[in-house]
Each structure stands twice: as C-alpha cells, then as structure tokens.
Amino acid sequence: AGIQADIESILANNCSSVSAVTALTVQSLDQGVRTIIPQKNSDFASQMHSILNEISITAIKIGVLADLDILKNTIEILEQINVPIVFDPVVRASSGFNFCNQSMIETIQNRLIPLCTLITPNKQEADTLTGQSSPELAAKHFQSIGCNNILITSVIDNSEIVKHSLFKTDTEISFQFPKLHNEYHGSGCTLSSAICAQLALGETIESAVKLGLEFTWQSLKHAQIHKHNIYLPNRFYFSK
C-alpha cells in the first residue's frame, strides 16, 4: 500500500510521479500496520525543496503524515503552491493502528483541510475527523472549514451496490458500482492518486472522481490474490 500504490496509480493514469516520503511502515497483509517510522522533519523538508526546485508540479496527493512537525512543514509548503491538492486523510488503519494523535487531527482540521482541493475520506475517517455520523453532515463540516469538494466512500448496508458520494457546494453526486466480495489492500491510495493524476491532466473535479473510481474498481476487479485471502489491486489490468 502507500507510496507504491501511489506511484503505480499515477503511472497507470498517464502521469509521472515524484515522491517525498513522510514515513516508513512495518505492515503485513494478515496483521496490517504494526509500526510507523516518521522521517526526520529536516530530511523531509530537503526532499520537498529538492523536488520543487527542479520539477514543475501540476497536482499533489497527500497520504500518511504521522508526525506533527512534518504535518506543519507540509502545510507551510502547500500555502505557497497553487495546484490541485488531493488529501487522503489516513488517520486510522483498517487493522486499528492510529496514525494521528489528537493534536495532529486538530491541525489537519484547522490548517490542512482548508488548503485542499479535494479530500477522499472513507466513512470511518470522515466520522473521526468531524464527529458526525452521516456523510452529509460530515461533508457540511468539511465545507464549513474551507474544503469545497469531499468524496466519501462507503458501502450501502445489505446491498450489492457500493455507493460513493461527491459533495460539492450545495450538490451531492453519487457514483455506484457492483460490490466486490473480497478484502483489498491499498484501495484508498489507488483511488486518491488516480484522481490526483486526472486533475493534473486538466479534468474537472467531477470527471476526475468518476475516472478515478472507474480505474480503482477495475483494479480491484482484476486484483491478484497474495496471502491470507487479501487481494492486491492490479493497477495495470489493461496491459496484456
């Protein structure tokens, strides 16, 4: 998952990627994330400045931050950049591992989210960040603090359909896909990075989300089993 999923998704969506690593993880398919090792803030800053001095960036995707100093540094850098920013707010792994403490959550809410073009929380992440139990109320909260576009992914209970809701100002756009009955590793990273790539190519928010969701669903449909009945998305499903 994580940065490998980002790189593959971006390449598969016809863009090139450059990466600044915020943290390393120890994780496995059966146990999930067990340990996170944040980079030194000074090293992260050096990565970012090196990239920005040499590369013309057309969109930015943010995933795990895991350290308050790196989070603040990221915010300071983003305040000086005028490109689409997609934030996948990974605050808690599916295994139960917490990436963010309360201070980080507050900083994300108050300073990072208002800078973002689009955030892509799943329902559980939206609940954690807003304290709201419904996607509609969570979206209104995010919009009230400055982010106008929120994609909340969730499964409709007792249904064979997966529903994703894009909330724009005064508008909700629903995307529905047949439910896939497997467990996957790296789907959230795949989705947010695919959307980011489409924004980099000039697509509108709605079009980028639609294309990103379709790409992710196909990557999951063509996923390859690895171990413990956990599937890895096949992000190059279209190549023979």
PDB file of C-alpha atoms in Angstrom:
ATOM      1  CA  ALA A   1       0.000   0.000   0.000  1.00  0.00           C
ATOM      2  CA  GLY A   2       1.059   3.591   0.432  1.00  0.00           C
ATOM      3  CA  ILE A   3       3.705   5.082  -1.786  1.00  0.00           C
ATOM      4  CA  GLN A   4       3.997   2.044  -4.072  1.00  0.00           C
ATOM      5  CA  ALA A   5       0.266   2.221  -4.741  1.00  0.00           C
ATOM      6  CA  ASP A   6       0.576   5.962  -5.409  1.00  0.00           C
ATOM      7  CA  ILE A   7       3.368   5.546  -7.944  1.00  0.00           C
ATOM      8  CA  GLU A   8       1.633   2.709  -9.816  1.00  0.00           C
ATOM      9  CA  SER A   9      -1.708   4.534  -9.918  1.00  0.00           C
ATOM     10  CA  ILE A  10      -0.175   7.758 -11.173  1.00  0.00           C
ATOM     11  CA  LEU A  11       1.778   5.962 -13.902  1.00  0.00           C
ATOM     12  CA  ALA A  12      -1.291   3.962 -14.938  1.00  0.00           C
ATOM     13  CA  ASN A  13      -3.185   7.239 -15.325  1.00  0.00           C
ATOM     14  CA  ASN A  14      -0.634   8.663 -17.760  1.00  0.00           C
ATOM     15  CA  CYS A  15       1.281  10.922 -15.383  1.00  0.00           C
ATOM     16  CA  SER A  16       4.757  10.905 -13.870  1.00  0.00           C
ATOM     17  CA  SER A  17       5.262  10.943 -10.116  1.00  0.00           C
ATOM     18  CA  VAL A  18       7.850  12.343  -7.753  1.00  0.00           C
ATOM     19  CA  SER A  19       7.655  11.359  -4.089  1.00  0.00           C
ATOM     20  CA  ALA A  20       8.555  12.892  -0.755  1.00  0.00           C
ATOM     21  CA  VAL A  21       8.441  10.152   1.876  1.00  0.00           C
ATOM     22  CA  THR A  22       6.868  11.222   5.164  1.00  0.00           C
ATOM     23  CA  ALA A  23       7.142   7.889   6.969  1.00  0.00           C
ATOM     24  CA  LEU A  24       8.089   4.248   6.644  1.00  0.00           C
ATOM     25  CA  THR A  25       5.848   1.484   7.935  1.00  0.00           C
ATOM     26  CA  VAL A  26       6.107  -2.089   9.100  1.00  0.00           C
ATOM     27  CA  GLN A  27       2.984  -3.842   7.845  1.00  0.00           C
ATOM     28  CA  SER A  28       1.810  -7.188   6.571  1.00  0.00           C
ATOM     29  CA  LEU A  29      -1.271  -8.435   4.764  1.00  0.00           C
ATOM     30  CA  ASP A  30      -2.523 -10.525   7.667  1.00  0.00           C
ATOM     31  CA  GLN A  31      -1.760  -8.116  10.545  1.00  0.00           C
ATOM     32  CA  GLY A  32      -1.928  -4.725   8.865  1.00  0.00           C
ATOM     33  CA  VAL A  33       0.180  -1.803  10.069  1.00  0.00           C
ATOM     34  CA  ARG A  34       2.241  -2.622  13.149  1.00  0.00           C
ATOM     35  CA  THR A  35       4.770   0.211  13.325  1.00  0.00           C
ATOM     36  CA  ILE A  36       5.256   3.608  11.735  1.00  0.00           C
ATOM     37  CA  ILE A  37       8.626   5.353  11.498  1.00  0.00           C
ATOM     38  CA  PRO A  38       8.314   9.066  10.647  1.00  0.00           C
ATOM     39  CA  GLN A  39      11.124  10.608   8.646  1.00  0.00           C
ATOM     40  CA  LYS A  40      13.171  13.373  10.231  1.00  0.00           C
ATOM     41  CA  ASN A  41      11.442  16.648   9.520  1.00  0.00           C
ATOM     42  CA  SER A  42      14.663  18.161   8.178  1.00  0.00           C
ATOM     43  CA  ASP A  43      15.084  15.253   5.746  1.00  0.00           C
ATOM     44  CA  PHE A  44      11.501  15.570   4.586  1.00  0.00           C
ATOM     45  CA  ALA A  45      11.961  19.312   4.051  1.00  0.00           C
ATOM     46  CA  SER A  46      15.085  18.646   1.999  1.00  0.00           C
ATOM     47  CA  GLN A  47      13.177  16.166  -0.182  1.00  0.00           C
ATOM     48  CA  MET A  48      10.382  18.654  -0.791  1.00  0.00           C
ATOM     49  CA  HIS A  49      12.636  21.603  -1.599  1.00  0.00           C
ATOM     50  CA  SER A  50      14.755  19.477  -3.941  1.00  0.00           C
ATOM     51  CA  ILE A  51      11.655  18.359  -5.828  1.00  0.00           C
ATOM     52  CA  LEU A  52      10.073  21.811  -6.023  1.00  0.00           C
ATOM     53  CA  ASN A  53      13.298  23.451  -7.191  1.00  0.00           C
ATOM     54  CA  GLU A  54      13.634  21.087 -10.160  1.00  0.00           C
ATOM     55  CA  ILE A  55      10.187  19.813 -11.132  1.00  0.00           C
ATOM     56  CA  SER A  56       7.091  21.624 -12.335  1.00  0.00           C
ATOM     57  CA  ILE A  57       4.349  20.142 -10.153  1.00  0.00           C
ATOM     58  CA  THR A  58       0.814  20.067 -11.570  1.00  0.00           C
ATOM     59  CA  ALA A  59      -1.004  18.326  -8.685  1.00  0.00           C
ATOM     60  CA  ILE A  60      -0.217  16.985  -5.217  1.00  0.00           C
ATOM     61  CA  LYS A  61      -1.516  13.920  -3.393  1.00  0.00           C
ATOM     62  CA  ILE A  62      -1.065  13.654   0.373  1.00  0.00           C
ATOM     63  CA  GLY A  63      -1.354  10.416   2.297  1.00  0.00           C
ATOM     64  CA  VAL A  64       0.016   9.411   5.706  1.00  0.00           C
ATOM     65  CA  LEU A  65       1.729  12.214   7.617  1.00  0.00           C
ATOM     66  CA  ALA A  66       2.242  10.579  11.048  1.00  0.00           C
ATOM     67  CA  ASP A  67       4.270  13.382  12.633  1.00  0.00           C
ATOM     68  CA  LEU A  68       3.153  16.839  13.782  1.00  0.00           C
ATOM     69  CA  ASP A  69       6.323  18.604  12.614  1.00  0.00           C
ATOM     70  CA  ILE A  70       6.081  17.080   9.127  1.00  0.00           C
ATOM     71  CA  LEU A  71       2.388  17.984   9.033  1.00  0.00           C
ATOM     72  CA  LYS A  72       3.172  21.632   9.861  1.00  0.00           C
ATOM     73  CA  ASN A  73       6.007  21.692   7.339  1.00  0.00           C
ATOM     74  CA  THR A  74       3.687  20.269   4.681  1.00  0.00           C
ATOM     75  CA  ILE A  75       1.139  22.993   5.403  1.00  0.00           C
ATOM     76  CA  GLU A  76       3.759  25.745   5.109  1.00  0.00           C
ATOM     77  CA  ILE A  77       4.864  24.383   1.724  1.00  0.00           C
ATOM     78  CA  LEU A  78       1.309  23.984   0.427  1.00  0.00           C
ATOM     79  CA  GLU A  79       0.474  27.571   1.370  1.00  0.00           C
ATOM     80  CA  GLN A  80       2.993  28.676  -1.280  1.00  0.00           C
ATOM     81  CA  ILE A  81       1.768  26.385  -4.089  1.00  0.00           C
ATOM     82  CA  ASN A  82      -1.199  26.927  -6.380  1.00  0.00           C
ATOM     83  CA  VAL A  83      -2.026  23.497  -7.809  1.00  0.00           C
ATOM     84  CA  PRO A  84      -4.813  20.969  -7.101  1.00  0.00           C
ATOM     85  CA  ILE A  85      -4.242  19.194  -3.783  1.00  0.00           C
ATOM     86  CA  VAL A  86      -5.841  15.826  -3.032  1.00  0.00           C
ATOM     87  CA  PHE A  87      -5.698  14.620   0.572  1.00  0.00           C
ATOM     88  CA  ASP A  88      -6.436  11.022   1.536  1.00  0.00           C
ATOM     89  CA  PRO A  89      -6.834  11.505   5.305  1.00  0.00           C
ATOM     90  CA  VAL A  90      -5.396   8.266   6.627  1.00  0.00           C
ATOM     91  CA  VAL A  91      -5.886   8.659  10.365  1.00  0.00           C
ATOM     92  CA  ARG A  92      -6.524   5.039  11.307  1.00  0.00           C
ATOM     93  CA  ALA A  93      -5.558   1.812   9.540  1.00  0.00           C
ATOM     94  CA  SER A  94      -8.117  -0.934   8.990  1.00  0.00           C
ATOM     95  CA  SER A  95      -6.120  -3.030  11.479  1.00  0.00           C
ATOM     96  CA  GLY A  96      -6.845  -0.412  14.159  1.00  0.00           C
ATOM     97  CA  PHE A  97      -3.445   1.294  14.132  1.00  0.00           C
ATOM     98  CA  ASN A  98      -3.687   5.046  14.809  1.00  0.00           C
ATOM     99  CA  PHE A  99      -1.574   7.255  12.556  1.00  0.00           C
ATOM    100  CA  CYS A 100      -2.633  10.547  14.168  1.00  0.00           C
ATOM    101  CA  ASN A 101      -2.900  11.810  17.729  1.00  0.00           C
ATOM    102  CA  GLN A 102      -5.401  14.485  18.778  1.00  0.00           C
ATOM    103  CA  SER A 103      -3.005  17.381  18.139  1.00  0.00           C
ATOM    104  CA  MET A 104      -2.467  16.163  14.595  1.00  0.00           C
ATOM    105  CA  ILE A 105      -6.198  15.731  13.994  1.00  0.00           C
ATOM    106  CA  GLU A 106      -6.836  19.298  15.155  1.00  0.00           C
ATOM    107  CA  THR A 107      -4.071  20.657  12.906  1.00  0.00           C
ATOM    108  CA  ILE A 108      -5.429  18.674   9.962  1.00  0.00           C
ATOM    109  CA  GLN A 109      -8.899  20.076  10.587  1.00  0.00           C
ATOM    110  CA  ASN A 110      -7.877  23.680  11.167  1.00  0.00           C
ATOM    111  CA  ARG A 111      -4.972  24.169   8.752  1.00  0.00           C
ATOM    112  CA  LEU A 112      -4.530  21.371   6.207  1.00  0.00           C
ATOM    113  CA  ILE A 113      -8.061  20.570   5.028  1.00  0.00           C
ATOM    114  CA  PRO A 114      -8.840  24.227   4.151  1.00  0.00           C
ATOM    115  CA  LEU A 115      -5.918  24.135   1.670  1.00  0.00           C
ATOM    116  CA  CYS A 116      -7.173  21.042  -0.146  1.00  0.00           C
ATOM    117  CA  THR A 117      -8.972  20.929  -3.476  1.00  0.00           C
ATOM    118  CA  LEU A 118     -10.469  17.518  -2.653  1.00  0.00           C
ATOM    119  CA  ILE A 119     -10.390  15.162   0.321  1.00  0.00           C
ATOM    120  CA  THR A 120     -11.202  11.463  -0.012  1.00  0.00           C
ATOM    121  CA  PRO A 121     -12.093  10.009   3.402  1.00  0.00           C
ATOM    122  CA  ASN A 122     -13.967   6.768   3.805  1.00  0.00           C
ATOM    123  CA  LYS A 123     -16.966   6.919   6.113  1.00  0.00           C
ATOM    124  CA  GLN A 124     -14.958   5.943   9.199  1.00  0.00           C
ATOM    125  CA  GLU A 125     -12.303   8.595   8.524  1.00  0.00           C
ATOM    126  CA  ALA A 126     -14.985  11.225   7.952  1.00  0.00           C
ATOM    127  CA  ASP A 127     -16.588  10.277  11.285  1.00  0.00           C
ATOM    128  CA  THR A 128     -13.245  10.539  13.099  1.00  0.00           C
ATOM    129  CA  LEU A 129     -12.384  13.934  11.635  1.00  0.00           C
ATOM    130  CA  THR A 130     -15.795  15.549  12.102  1.00  0.00           C
ATOM    131  CA  GLY A 131     -17.612  13.662  14.855  1.00  0.00           C
ATOM    132  CA  GLN A 132     -20.598  13.402  12.508  1.00  0.00           C
ATOM    133  CA  SER A 133     -22.355  10.102  11.921  1.00  0.00           C
ATOM    134  CA  SER A 134     -23.653  10.727   8.392  1.00  0.00           C
ATOM    135  CA  PRO A 135     -21.724  11.508   5.194  1.00  0.00           C
ATOM    136  CA  GLU A 136     -23.974  14.512   4.555  1.00  0.00           C
ATOM    137  CA  LEU A 137     -23.225  16.134   7.926  1.00  0.00           C
ATOM    138  CA  ALA A 138     -19.529  15.275   7.678  1.00  0.00           C
ATOM    139  CA  ALA A 139     -19.363  16.925   4.249  1.00  0.00           C
ATOM    140  CA  LYS A 140     -21.056  20.060   5.569  1.00  0.00           C
ATOM    141  CA  HIS A 141     -18.490  20.209   8.358  1.00  0.00           C
ATOM    142  CA  PHE A 142     -15.580  19.909   5.915  1.00  0.00           C
ATOM    143  CA  GLN A 143     -17.100  22.604   3.721  1.00  0.00           C
ATOM    144  CA  SER A 144     -17.585  24.884   6.709  1.00  0.00           C
ATOM    145  CA  ILE A 145     -13.854  24.784   7.430  1.00  0.00           C
ATOM    146  CA  GLY A 146     -12.854  25.552   3.863  1.00  0.00           C
ATOM    147  CA  CYS A 147     -12.732  22.432   1.641  1.00  0.00           C
ATOM    148  CA  ASN A 148     -15.437  22.573  -1.018  1.00  0.00           C
ATOM    149  CA  ASN A 149     -15.064  19.081  -2.514  1.00  0.00           C
ATOM    150  CA  ILE A 150     -15.396  15.909  -0.457  1.00  0.00           C
ATOM    151  CA  LEU A 151     -15.560  12.352  -1.755  1.00  0.00           C
ATOM    152  CA  ILE A 152     -16.835   9.974   0.933  1.00  0.00           C
ATOM    153  CA  THR A 153     -16.648   6.299   0.120  1.00  0.00           C
ATOM    154  CA  SER A 154     -18.964   3.869   1.873  1.00  0.00           C
ATOM    155  CA  VAL A 155     -20.852   0.623   1.397  1.00  0.00           C
ATOM    156  CA  ILE A 156     -24.654   0.626   1.435  1.00  0.00           C
ATOM    157  CA  ASP A 157     -25.683  -1.887   4.086  1.00  0.00           C
ATOM    158  CA  ASN A 158     -27.343  -5.118   2.942  1.00  0.00           C
ATOM    159  CA  SER A 159     -26.823  -4.294  -0.690  1.00  0.00           C
ATOM    160  CA  GLU A 160     -24.868  -5.500  -3.668  1.00  0.00           C
ATOM    161  CA  ILE A 161     -24.007  -1.903  -4.550  1.00  0.00           C
ATOM    162  CA  VAL A 162     -21.150   0.272  -3.298  1.00  0.00           C
ATOM    163  CA  LYS A 163     -22.003   3.966  -3.155  1.00  0.00           C
ATOM    164  CA  HIS A 164     -19.526   6.837  -3.251  1.00  0.00           C
ATOM    165  CA  SER A 165     -20.722  10.399  -2.723  1.00  0.00           C
ATOM    166  CA  LEU A 166     -19.024  13.507  -4.076  1.00  0.00           C
ATOM    167  CA  PHE A 167     -20.165  16.565  -2.166  1.00  0.00           C
ATOM    168  CA  LYS A 168     -19.648  19.877  -3.925  1.00  0.00           C
ATOM    169  CA  THR A 169     -21.133  23.202  -2.877  1.00  0.00           C
ATOM    170  CA  ASP A 170     -24.879  22.544  -2.470  1.00  0.00           C
ATOM    171  CA  THR A 171     -24.607  19.405  -4.627  1.00  0.00           C
ATOM    172  CA  GLU A 172     -24.231  15.667  -3.989  1.00  0.00           C
ATOM    173  CA  ILE A 173     -23.237  13.434  -6.883  1.00  0.00           C
ATOM    174  CA  SER A 174     -23.494   9.676  -6.341  1.00  0.00           C
ATOM    175  CA  PHE A 175     -21.418   7.014  -8.055  1.00  0.00           C
ATOM    176  CA  GLN A 176     -22.444   3.372  -7.733  1.00  0.00           C
ATOM    177  CA  PHE A 177     -20.551   0.206  -8.529  1.00  0.00           C
ATOM    178  CA  PRO A 178     -21.260  -3.511  -8.071  1.00  0.00           C
ATOM    179  CA  LYS A 179     -19.929  -4.713  -4.740  1.00  0.00           C
ATOM    180  CA  LEU A 180     -16.777  -6.830  -4.878  1.00  0.00           C
ATOM    181  CA  HIS A 181     -16.790  -9.520  -2.195  1.00  0.00           C
ATOM    182  CA  ASN A 182     -13.115  -9.581  -1.266  1.00  0.00           C
ATOM    183  CA  GLU A 183     -10.722  -7.830   1.073  1.00  0.00           C
ATOM    184  CA  TYR A 184      -8.238  -5.496  -0.581  1.00  0.00           C
ATOM    185  CA  HIS A 185      -5.001  -3.811   0.426  1.00  0.00           C
ATOM    186  CA  GLY A 186      -4.267  -0.359  -0.994  1.00  0.00           C
ATOM    187  CA  SER A 187      -7.610   0.648  -2.495  1.00  0.00           C
ATOM    188  CA  GLY A 188      -7.741   4.092  -0.860  1.00  0.00           C
ATOM    189  CA  CYS A 189      -4.268   5.045  -2.098  1.00  0.00           C
ATOM    190  CA  THR A 190      -5.164   3.790  -5.558  1.00  0.00           C
ATOM    191  CA  LEU A 191      -8.273   5.942  -5.700  1.00  0.00           C
ATOM    192  CA  SER A 192      -6.838   9.210  -4.389  1.00  0.00           C
ATOM    193  CA  SER A 193      -3.741   9.000  -6.579  1.00  0.00           C
ATOM    194  CA  ALA A 194      -5.760   8.187  -9.698  1.00  0.00           C
ATOM    195  CA  ILE A 195      -7.994  11.204  -9.060  1.00  0.00           C
ATOM    196  CA  CYS A 196      -4.948  13.388  -8.473  1.00  0.00           C
ATOM    197  CA  ALA A 197      -3.436  12.278 -11.780  1.00  0.00           C
ATOM    198  CA  GLN A 198      -6.648  13.108 -13.618  1.00  0.00           C
ATOM    199  CA  LEU A 199      -6.685  16.584 -12.056  1.00  0.00           C
ATOM    200  CA  ALA A 200      -3.075  17.020 -13.175  1.00  0.00           C
ATOM    201  CA  LEU A 201      -4.228  16.230 -16.708  1.00  0.00           C
ATOM    202  CA  GLY A 202      -6.814  19.009 -16.525  1.00  0.00           C
ATOM    203  CA  GLU A 203     -10.010  17.100 -15.754  1.00  0.00           C
ATOM    204  CA  THR A 204     -12.740  18.742 -13.678  1.00  0.00           C
ATOM    205  CA  ILE A 205     -13.360  17.526 -10.123  1.00  0.00           C
ATOM    206  CA  GLU A 206     -16.427  15.510 -11.151  1.00  0.00           C
ATOM    207  CA  SER A 207     -14.728  13.962 -14.169  1.00  0.00           C
ATOM    208  CA  ALA A 208     -11.518  13.189 -12.231  1.00  0.00           C
ATOM    209  CA  VAL A 209     -13.516  11.477  -9.480  1.00  0.00           C
ATOM    210  CA  LYS A 210     -15.547   9.451 -11.998  1.00  0.00           C
ATOM    211  CA  LEU A 211     -12.430   8.324 -13.864  1.00  0.00           C
ATOM    212  CA  GLY A 212     -10.572   7.586 -10.612  1.00  0.00           C
ATOM    213  CA  LEU A 213     -13.430   5.476  -9.265  1.00  0.00           C
ATOM    214  CA  GLU A 214     -13.723   3.514 -12.502  1.00  0.00           C
ATOM    215  CA  PHE A 215      -9.981   2.884 -12.578  1.00  0.00           C
ATOM    216  CA  THR A 216      -9.969   1.745  -8.948  1.00  0.00           C
ATOM    217  CA  TRP A 217     -12.955  -0.584  -9.391  1.00  0.00           C
ATOM    218  CA  GLN A 218     -11.309  -2.226 -12.390  1.00  0.00           C
ATOM    219  CA  SER A 219      -8.022  -2.538 -10.484  1.00  0.00           C
ATOM    220  CA  LEU A 220      -9.875  -4.320  -7.683  1.00  0.00           C
ATOM    221  CA  LYS A 221     -11.946  -6.473 -10.038  1.00  0.00           C
ATOM    222  CA  HIS A 222      -8.728  -7.705 -11.669  1.00  0.00           C
ATOM    223  CA  ALA A 223      -6.837  -7.938  -8.371  1.00  0.00           C
ATOM    224  CA  GLN A 224      -4.435 -10.750  -7.670  1.00  0.00           C
ATOM    225  CA  ILE A 225      -4.645 -12.800  -4.508  1.00  0.00           C
ATOM    226  CA  HIS A 226      -1.481 -12.726  -2.451  1.00  0.00           C
ATOM    227  CA  LYS A 227      -1.826 -14.246   1.021  1.00  0.00           C
ATOM    228  CA  HIS A 228      -4.455 -14.696   3.700  1.00  0.00           C
ATOM    229  CA  ASN A 229      -7.185 -14.141   1.078  1.00  0.00           C
ATOM    230  CA  ILE A 230      -6.234 -10.468   0.842  1.00  0.00           C
ATOM    231  CA  TYR A 231      -6.105  -9.145  -2.704  1.00  0.00           C
ATOM    232  CA  LEU A 232      -3.659  -6.637  -4.164  1.00  0.00           C
ATOM    233  CA  PRO A 233      -5.102  -4.253  -6.781  1.00  0.00           C
ATOM    234  CA  ASN A 234      -3.874  -4.822 -10.317  1.00  0.00           C
ATOM    235  CA  ARG A 235      -3.338  -1.238 -11.454  1.00  0.00           C
ATOM    236  CA  PHE A 236      -2.101  -2.337 -14.871  1.00  0.00           C
ATOM    237  CA  TYR A 237      -5.086  -4.564 -15.597  1.00  0.00           C
ATOM    238  CA  PHE A 238      -5.397  -3.017 -19.071  1.00  0.00           C
ATOM    239  CA  SER A 239      -1.981  -4.148 -20.285  1.00  0.00           C
ATOM    240  CA  LYS A 240      -1.505  -7.615 -21.736  1.00  0.00           C
TER     241      LYS A 240
END
